[in-house]
mmCIF file of C-alpha atoms in Angstrom:
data_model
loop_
_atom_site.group_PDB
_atom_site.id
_atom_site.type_symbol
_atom_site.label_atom_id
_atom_site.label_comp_id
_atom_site.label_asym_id
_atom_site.label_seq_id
_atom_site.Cartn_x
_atom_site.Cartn_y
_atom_site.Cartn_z
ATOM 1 C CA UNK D 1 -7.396 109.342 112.612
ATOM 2 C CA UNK D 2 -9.708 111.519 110.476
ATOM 3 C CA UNK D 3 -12.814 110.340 109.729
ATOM 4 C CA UNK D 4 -13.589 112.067 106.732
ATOM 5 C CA UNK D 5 -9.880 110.727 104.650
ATOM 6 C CA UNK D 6 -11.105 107.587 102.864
ATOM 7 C CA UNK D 7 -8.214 105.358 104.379
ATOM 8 C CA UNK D 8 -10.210 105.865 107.391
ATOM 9 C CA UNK D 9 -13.003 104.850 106.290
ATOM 10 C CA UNK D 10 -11.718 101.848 104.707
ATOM 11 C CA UNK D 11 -9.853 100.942 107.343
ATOM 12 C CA UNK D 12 -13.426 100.923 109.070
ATOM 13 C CA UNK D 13 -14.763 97.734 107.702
ATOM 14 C CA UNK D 14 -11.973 95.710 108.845
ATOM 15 C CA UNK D 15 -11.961 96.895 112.670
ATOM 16 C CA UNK D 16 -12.647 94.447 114.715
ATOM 17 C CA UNK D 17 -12.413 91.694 111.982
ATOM 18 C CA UNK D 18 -10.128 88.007 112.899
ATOM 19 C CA UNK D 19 -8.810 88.144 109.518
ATOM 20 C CA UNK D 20 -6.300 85.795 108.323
ATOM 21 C CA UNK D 21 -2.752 87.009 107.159
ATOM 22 C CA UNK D 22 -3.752 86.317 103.911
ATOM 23 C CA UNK D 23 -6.646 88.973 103.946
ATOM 24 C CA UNK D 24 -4.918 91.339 106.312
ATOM 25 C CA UNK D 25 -2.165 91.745 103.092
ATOM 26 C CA UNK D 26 -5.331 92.684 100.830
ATOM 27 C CA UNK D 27 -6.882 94.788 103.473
ATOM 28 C CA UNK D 28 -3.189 96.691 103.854
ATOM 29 C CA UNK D 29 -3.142 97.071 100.670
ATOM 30 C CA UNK D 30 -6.413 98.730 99.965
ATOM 31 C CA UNK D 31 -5.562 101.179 102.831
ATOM 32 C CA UNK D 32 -2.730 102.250 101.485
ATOM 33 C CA UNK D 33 -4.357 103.118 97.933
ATOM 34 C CA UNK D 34 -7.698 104.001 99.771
ATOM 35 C CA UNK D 35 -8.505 106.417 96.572
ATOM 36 C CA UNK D 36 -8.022 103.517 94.298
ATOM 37 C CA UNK D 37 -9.152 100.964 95.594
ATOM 38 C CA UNK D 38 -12.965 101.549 94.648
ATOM 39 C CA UNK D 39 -11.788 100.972 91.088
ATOM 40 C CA UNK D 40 -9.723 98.260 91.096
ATOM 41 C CA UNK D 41 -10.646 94.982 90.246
ATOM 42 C CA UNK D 42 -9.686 91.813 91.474
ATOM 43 C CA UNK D 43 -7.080 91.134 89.607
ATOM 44 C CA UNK D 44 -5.758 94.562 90.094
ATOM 45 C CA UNK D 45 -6.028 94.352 94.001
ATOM 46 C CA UNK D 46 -4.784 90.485 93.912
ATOM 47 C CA UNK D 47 -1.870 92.092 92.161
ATOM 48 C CA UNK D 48 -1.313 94.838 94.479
ATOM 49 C CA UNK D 49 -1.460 92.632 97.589
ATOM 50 C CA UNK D 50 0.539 89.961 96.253
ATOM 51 C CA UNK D 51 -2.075 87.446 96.438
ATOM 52 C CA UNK D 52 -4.072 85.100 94.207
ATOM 53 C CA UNK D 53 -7.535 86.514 92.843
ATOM 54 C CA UNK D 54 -9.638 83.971 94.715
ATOM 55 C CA UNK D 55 -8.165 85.064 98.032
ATOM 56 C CA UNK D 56 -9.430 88.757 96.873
ATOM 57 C CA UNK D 57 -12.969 86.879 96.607
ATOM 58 C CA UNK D 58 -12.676 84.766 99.625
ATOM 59 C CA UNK D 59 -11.674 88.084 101.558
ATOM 60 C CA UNK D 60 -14.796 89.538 100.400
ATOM 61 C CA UNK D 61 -17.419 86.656 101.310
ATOM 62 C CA UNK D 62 -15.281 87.360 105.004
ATOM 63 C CA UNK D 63 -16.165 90.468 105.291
ATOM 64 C CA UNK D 64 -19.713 89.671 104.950
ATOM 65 C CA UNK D 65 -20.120 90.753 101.504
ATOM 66 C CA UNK D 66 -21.864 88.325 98.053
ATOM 67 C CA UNK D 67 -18.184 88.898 96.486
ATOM 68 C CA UNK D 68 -15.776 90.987 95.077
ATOM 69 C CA UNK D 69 -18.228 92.971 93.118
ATOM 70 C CA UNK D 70 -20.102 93.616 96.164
ATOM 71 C CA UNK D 71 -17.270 94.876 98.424
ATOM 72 C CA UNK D 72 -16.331 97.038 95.318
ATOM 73 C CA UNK D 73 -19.746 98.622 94.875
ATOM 74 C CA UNK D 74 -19.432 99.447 98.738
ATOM 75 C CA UNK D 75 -16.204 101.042 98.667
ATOM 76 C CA UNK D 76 -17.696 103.255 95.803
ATOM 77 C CA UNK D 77 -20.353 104.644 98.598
ATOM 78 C CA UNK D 78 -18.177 104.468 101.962
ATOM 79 C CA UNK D 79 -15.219 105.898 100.024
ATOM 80 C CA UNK D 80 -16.076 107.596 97.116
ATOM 81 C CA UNK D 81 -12.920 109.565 96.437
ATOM 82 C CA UNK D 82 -11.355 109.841 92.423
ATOM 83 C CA UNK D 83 -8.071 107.708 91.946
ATOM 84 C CA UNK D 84 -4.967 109.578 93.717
ATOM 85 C CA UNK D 85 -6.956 111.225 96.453
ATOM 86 C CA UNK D 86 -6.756 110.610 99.536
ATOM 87 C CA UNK D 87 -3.244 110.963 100.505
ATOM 88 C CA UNK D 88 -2.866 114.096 102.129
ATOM 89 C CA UNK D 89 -1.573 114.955 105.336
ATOM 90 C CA UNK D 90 -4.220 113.987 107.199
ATOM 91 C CA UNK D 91 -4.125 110.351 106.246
ATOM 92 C CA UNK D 92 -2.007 108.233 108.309
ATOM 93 C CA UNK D 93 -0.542 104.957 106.965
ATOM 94 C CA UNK D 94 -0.559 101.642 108.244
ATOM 95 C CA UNK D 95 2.073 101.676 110.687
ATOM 96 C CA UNK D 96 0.206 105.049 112.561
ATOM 97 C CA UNK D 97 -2.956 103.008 112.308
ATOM 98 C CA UNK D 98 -1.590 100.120 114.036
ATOM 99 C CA UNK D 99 -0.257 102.171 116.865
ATOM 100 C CA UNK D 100 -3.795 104.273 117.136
ATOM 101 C CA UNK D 101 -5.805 101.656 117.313
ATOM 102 C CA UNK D 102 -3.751 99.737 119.950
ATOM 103 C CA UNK D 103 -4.238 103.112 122.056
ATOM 104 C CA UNK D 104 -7.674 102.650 121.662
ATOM 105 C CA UNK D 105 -7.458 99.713 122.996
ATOM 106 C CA UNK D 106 -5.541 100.730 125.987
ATOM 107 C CA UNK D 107 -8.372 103.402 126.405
ATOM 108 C CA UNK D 108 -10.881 100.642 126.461
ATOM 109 C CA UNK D 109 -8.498 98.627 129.347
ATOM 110 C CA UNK D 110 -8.683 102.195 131.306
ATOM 111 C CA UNK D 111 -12.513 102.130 130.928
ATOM 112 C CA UNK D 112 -12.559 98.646 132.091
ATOM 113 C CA UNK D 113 -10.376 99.147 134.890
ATOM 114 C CA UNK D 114 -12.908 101.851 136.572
ATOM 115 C CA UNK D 115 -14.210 99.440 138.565
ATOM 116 C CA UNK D 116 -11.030 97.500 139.917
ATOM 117 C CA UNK D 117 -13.317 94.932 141.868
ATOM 118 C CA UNK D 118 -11.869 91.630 138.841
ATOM 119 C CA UNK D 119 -8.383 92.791 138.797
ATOM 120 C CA UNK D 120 -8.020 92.595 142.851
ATOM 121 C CA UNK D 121 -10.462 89.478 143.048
ATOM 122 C CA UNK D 122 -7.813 88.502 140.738
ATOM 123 C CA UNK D 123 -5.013 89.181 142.687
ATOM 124 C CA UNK D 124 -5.965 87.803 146.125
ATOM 125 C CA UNK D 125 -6.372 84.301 144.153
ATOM 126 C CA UNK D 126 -2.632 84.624 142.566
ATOM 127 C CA UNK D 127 -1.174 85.903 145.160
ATOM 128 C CA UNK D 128 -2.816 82.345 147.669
ATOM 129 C CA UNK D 129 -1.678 80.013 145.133
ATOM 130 C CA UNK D 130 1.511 77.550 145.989
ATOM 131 C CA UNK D 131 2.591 77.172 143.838
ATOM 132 C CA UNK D 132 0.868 79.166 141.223
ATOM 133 C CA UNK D 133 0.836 78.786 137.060
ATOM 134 C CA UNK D 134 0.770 80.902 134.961
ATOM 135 C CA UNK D 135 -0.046 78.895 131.394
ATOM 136 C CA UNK D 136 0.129 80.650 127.360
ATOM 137 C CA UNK D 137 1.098 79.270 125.056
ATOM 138 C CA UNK D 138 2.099 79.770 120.858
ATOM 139 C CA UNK D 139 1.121 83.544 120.941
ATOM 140 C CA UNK D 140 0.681 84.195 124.546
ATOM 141 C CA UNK D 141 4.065 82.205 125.261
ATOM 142 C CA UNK D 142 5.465 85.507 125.738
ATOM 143 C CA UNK D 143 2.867 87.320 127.694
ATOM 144 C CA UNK D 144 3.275 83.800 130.179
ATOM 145 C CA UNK D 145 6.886 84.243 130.571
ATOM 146 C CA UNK D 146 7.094 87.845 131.151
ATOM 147 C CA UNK D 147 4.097 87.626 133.669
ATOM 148 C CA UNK D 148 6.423 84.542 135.395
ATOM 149 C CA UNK D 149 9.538 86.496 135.003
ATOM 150 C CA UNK D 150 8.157 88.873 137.476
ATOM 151 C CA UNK D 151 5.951 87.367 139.640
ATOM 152 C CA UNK D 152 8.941 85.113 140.830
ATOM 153 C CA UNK D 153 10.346 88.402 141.981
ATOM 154 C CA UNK D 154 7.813 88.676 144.679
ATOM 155 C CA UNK D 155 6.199 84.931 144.729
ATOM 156 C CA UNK D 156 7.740 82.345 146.212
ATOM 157 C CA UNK D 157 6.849 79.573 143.631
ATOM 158 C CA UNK D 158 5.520 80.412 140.670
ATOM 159 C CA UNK D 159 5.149 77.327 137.526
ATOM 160 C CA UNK D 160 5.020 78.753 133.471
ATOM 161 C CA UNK D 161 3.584 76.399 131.281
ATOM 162 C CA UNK D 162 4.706 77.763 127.721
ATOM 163 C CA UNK D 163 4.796 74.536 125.947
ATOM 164 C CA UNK D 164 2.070 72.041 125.240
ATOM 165 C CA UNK D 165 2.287 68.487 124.609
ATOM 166 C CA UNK D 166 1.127 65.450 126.774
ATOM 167 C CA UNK D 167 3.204 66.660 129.226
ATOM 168 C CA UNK D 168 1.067 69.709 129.983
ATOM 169 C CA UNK D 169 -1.475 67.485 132.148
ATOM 170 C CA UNK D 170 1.081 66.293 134.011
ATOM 171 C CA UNK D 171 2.513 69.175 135.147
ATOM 172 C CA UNK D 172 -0.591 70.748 135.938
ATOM 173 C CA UNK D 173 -1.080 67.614 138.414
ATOM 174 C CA UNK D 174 2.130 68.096 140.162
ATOM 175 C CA UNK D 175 1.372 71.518 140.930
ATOM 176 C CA UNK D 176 -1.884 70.659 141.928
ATOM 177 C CA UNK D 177 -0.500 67.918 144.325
ATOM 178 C CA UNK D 178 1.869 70.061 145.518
ATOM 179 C CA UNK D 179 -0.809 72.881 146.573
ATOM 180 C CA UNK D 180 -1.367 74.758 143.523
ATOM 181 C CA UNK D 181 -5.081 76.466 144.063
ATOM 182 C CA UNK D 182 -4.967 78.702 140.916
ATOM 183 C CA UNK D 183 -3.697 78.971 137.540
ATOM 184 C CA UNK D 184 -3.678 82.309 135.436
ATOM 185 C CA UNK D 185 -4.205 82.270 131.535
ATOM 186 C CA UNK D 186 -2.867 84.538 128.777
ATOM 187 C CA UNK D 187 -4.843 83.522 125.684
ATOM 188 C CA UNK D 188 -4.200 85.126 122.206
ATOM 189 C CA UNK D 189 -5.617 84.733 119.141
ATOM 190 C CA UNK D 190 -5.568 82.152 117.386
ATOM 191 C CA UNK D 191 -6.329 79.984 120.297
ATOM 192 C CA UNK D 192 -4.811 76.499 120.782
ATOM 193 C CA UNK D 193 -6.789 73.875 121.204
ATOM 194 C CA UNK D 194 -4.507 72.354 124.165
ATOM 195 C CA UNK D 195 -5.246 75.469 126.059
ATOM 196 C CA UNK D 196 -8.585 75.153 126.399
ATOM 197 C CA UNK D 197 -8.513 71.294 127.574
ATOM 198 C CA UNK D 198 -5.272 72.084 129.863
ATOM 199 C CA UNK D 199 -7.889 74.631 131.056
ATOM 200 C CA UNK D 200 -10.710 72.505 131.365
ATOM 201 C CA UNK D 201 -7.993 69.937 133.315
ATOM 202 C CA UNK D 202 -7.385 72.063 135.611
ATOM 203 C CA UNK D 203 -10.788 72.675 136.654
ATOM 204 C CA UNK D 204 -11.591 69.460 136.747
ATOM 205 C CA UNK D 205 -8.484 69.243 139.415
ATOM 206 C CA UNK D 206 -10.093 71.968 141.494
ATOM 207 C CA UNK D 207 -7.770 74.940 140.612
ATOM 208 C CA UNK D 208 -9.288 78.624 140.203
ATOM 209 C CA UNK D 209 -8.651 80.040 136.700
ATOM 210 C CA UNK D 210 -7.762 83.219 135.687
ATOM 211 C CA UNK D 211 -7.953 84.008 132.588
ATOM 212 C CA UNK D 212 -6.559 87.225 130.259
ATOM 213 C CA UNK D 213 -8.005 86.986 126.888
ATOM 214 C CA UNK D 214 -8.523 89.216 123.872
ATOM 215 C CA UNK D 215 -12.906 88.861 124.545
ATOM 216 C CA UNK D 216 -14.951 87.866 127.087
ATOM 217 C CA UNK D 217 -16.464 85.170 124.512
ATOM 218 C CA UNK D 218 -12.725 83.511 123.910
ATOM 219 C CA UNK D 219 -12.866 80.347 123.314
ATOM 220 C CA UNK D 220 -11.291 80.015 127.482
ATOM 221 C CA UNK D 221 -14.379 81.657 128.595
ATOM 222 C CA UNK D 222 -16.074 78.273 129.212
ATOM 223 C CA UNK D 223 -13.481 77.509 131.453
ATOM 224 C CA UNK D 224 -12.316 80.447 133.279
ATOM 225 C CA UNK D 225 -13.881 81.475 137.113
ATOM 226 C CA UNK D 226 -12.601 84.874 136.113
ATOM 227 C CA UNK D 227 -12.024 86.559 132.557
ATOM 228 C CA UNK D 228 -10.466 90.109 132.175
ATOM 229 C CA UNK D 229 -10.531 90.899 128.414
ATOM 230 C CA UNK D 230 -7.688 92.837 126.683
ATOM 231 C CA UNK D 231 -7.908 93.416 123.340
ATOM 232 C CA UNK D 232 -5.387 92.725 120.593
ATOM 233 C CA UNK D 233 -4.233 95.085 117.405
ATOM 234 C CA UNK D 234 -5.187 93.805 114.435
ATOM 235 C CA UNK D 235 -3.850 96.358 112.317
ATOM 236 C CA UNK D 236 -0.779 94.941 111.308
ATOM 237 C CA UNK D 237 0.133 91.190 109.544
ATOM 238 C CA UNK D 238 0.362 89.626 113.143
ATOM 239 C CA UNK D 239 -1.477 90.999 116.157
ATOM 240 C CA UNK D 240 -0.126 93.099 118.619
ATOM 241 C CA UNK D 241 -0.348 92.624 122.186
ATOM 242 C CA UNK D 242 0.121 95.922 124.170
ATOM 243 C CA UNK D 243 -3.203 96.107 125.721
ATOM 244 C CA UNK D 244 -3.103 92.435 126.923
ATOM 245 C CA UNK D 245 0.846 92.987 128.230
ATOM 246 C CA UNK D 246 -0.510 95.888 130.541
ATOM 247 C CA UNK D 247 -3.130 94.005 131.686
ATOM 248 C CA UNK D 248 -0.553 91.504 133.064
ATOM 249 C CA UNK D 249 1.361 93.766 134.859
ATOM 250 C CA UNK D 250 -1.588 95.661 136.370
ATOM 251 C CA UNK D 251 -2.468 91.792 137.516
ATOM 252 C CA UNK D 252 1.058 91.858 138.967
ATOM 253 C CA UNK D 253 0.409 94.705 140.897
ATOM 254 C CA UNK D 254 -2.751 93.455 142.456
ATOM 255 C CA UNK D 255 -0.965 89.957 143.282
ATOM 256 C CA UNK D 256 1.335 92.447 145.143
ATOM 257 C CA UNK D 257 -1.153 93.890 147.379
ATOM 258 C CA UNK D 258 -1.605 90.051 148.487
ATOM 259 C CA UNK D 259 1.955 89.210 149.071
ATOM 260 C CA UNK D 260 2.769 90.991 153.006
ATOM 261 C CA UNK D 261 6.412 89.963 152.100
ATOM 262 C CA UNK D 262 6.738 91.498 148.381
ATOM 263 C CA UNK D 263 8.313 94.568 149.080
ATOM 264 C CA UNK D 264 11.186 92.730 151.280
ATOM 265 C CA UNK D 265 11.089 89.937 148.195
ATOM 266 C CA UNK D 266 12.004 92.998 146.161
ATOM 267 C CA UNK D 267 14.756 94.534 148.092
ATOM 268 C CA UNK D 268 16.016 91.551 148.712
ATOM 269 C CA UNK D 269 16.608 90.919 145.022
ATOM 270 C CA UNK D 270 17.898 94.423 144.406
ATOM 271 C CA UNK D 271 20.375 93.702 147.035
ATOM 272 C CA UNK D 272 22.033 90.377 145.449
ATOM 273 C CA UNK D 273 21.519 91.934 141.984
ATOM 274 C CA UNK D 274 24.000 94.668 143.331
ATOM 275 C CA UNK D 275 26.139 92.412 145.236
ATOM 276 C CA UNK D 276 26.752 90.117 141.539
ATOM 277 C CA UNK D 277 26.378 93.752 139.481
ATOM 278 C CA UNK D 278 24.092 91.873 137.404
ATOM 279 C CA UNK D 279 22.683 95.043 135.640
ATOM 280 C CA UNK D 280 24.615 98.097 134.439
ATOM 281 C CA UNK D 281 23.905 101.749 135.630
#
């Protein structure tokens, strides 16, 4: 996006910020009316965002400033344009932000990726494991299910644990007893507190863990033997995931490499998926 538009640059302070959805309304909303929002006060910007005026204040003492006042007086230097400028062509809006930052983020996975030594550690440690579980949960429930979705394509046994309860223990003790020597993590902000103790369970069983989090200093970090970080969008009222997602299947490919019998695993399926016409051409 361009750097000199001043929804850029207020867009800038929040980068990298765990803001609540609360805050992430105001800080929307201040994009949007970039060349206003130097002047507005909080009432105005409560107003604008839909909020209360102490959440306008609260968001302020977040972002590391005294208060309101103090965030204002910033804006004034970072973002000094009059009321109404600012929306030219060359500003994108929140939705193109969202999407440009999370292929930033994919640029940073690329980066990260240079040295592929994790990602097929990774892999030869999935790809031993009988049976092997693959635990998210709230947030990550998704990235958990798709990851099992396709790993039971090529893996003979493969566990998700996408719920939490006391019955999350348990499970990871059958799969333990039943040979389990390695569990991989999705964790997402904002991170359950059962995933961290199902993580430090598991541990404590003797299984490897794998972990795919949004930082290396995740609250799973603590308990992971390996952590590949994947960061989320925070652009939007709810993060996005995109980054993390690829990560996953990347991880799928390297469990591949470890499987001799994938490829006939995979034909195999292909062949009874034809046979039932499960999918349409």
């Amino acid at each position: 996006m361009s750097g000199s538009s001043p929804a850029a640059r207020v867009q800038q302070l929040f980068e990298g910020r765990r803001l609540t959805p609360t805050q992430r309304r105001i800080a929307h909303s201040m994009v949007r009316r970039a060349g206003d929002a130097p002047f507005l006060s909080s009432v105005e910007l409560a107003e604008l965002a839909g909020v209360s005026q102490p959440s306008v204040t609260r968001f302020a003492v977040a972002l590391g400033f005294d208060g309101y006042p103090a965030l204002r007086k910033h804006l004034r230097e970072v973002a000094p344009a009059g009321p109404g400028e600012g929306d030219g062509e060359d500003t994108y809006n929140e939705y193109q932000q969202a999407v440009l930052g999370e292929i930033e983020n994919l640029r940073h996975l690329a980066e990260l990726l240079a040295d592929p030594g994790p990602v097929e550690r990774a892999g030869r440690l999935l790809a031993a494991s009988r049976p092997l579980l693959v635990l998210g949960l709230r947030a990550a429930s998704s990235q958990a299910r798709g990851f099992g979705y396709f790993a039971a394509k090529v893996h003979p046994d493969v566990r998700v644990l996408d719920e939490g309860g006391s019955m999350l223990h348990d499970r990871i003790d059958a799969a333990r007893r039943a040979g389990a020597s390695a569990l991989i993590c999705f964790a997402l902000p904002r991170h359950p507190r059962e995933v961290v103790d199902a993580l430090a369970h598991a541990r404590d069983q003797g299984l490897a863990v794998v972990s795919v989090a949004d930082s290396a200093f995740a609250p799973v970090a603590a308990h992971s033997d390996l952590l590949i970080p994947a960061a989320v969008g925070t652009g939007l009222a709810f993060d996005t995931a995109c980054a993390p997602m690829l990560l996953g299947r990347v991880l799928l490919e390297a469990m591949c490499d470890d499987l001799p019998d994938a490829q006939a695993r995979l034909e195999e399926f292909d062949a009874r998926a034809a046979a039932r016409g499960l999918f349409v051409e």
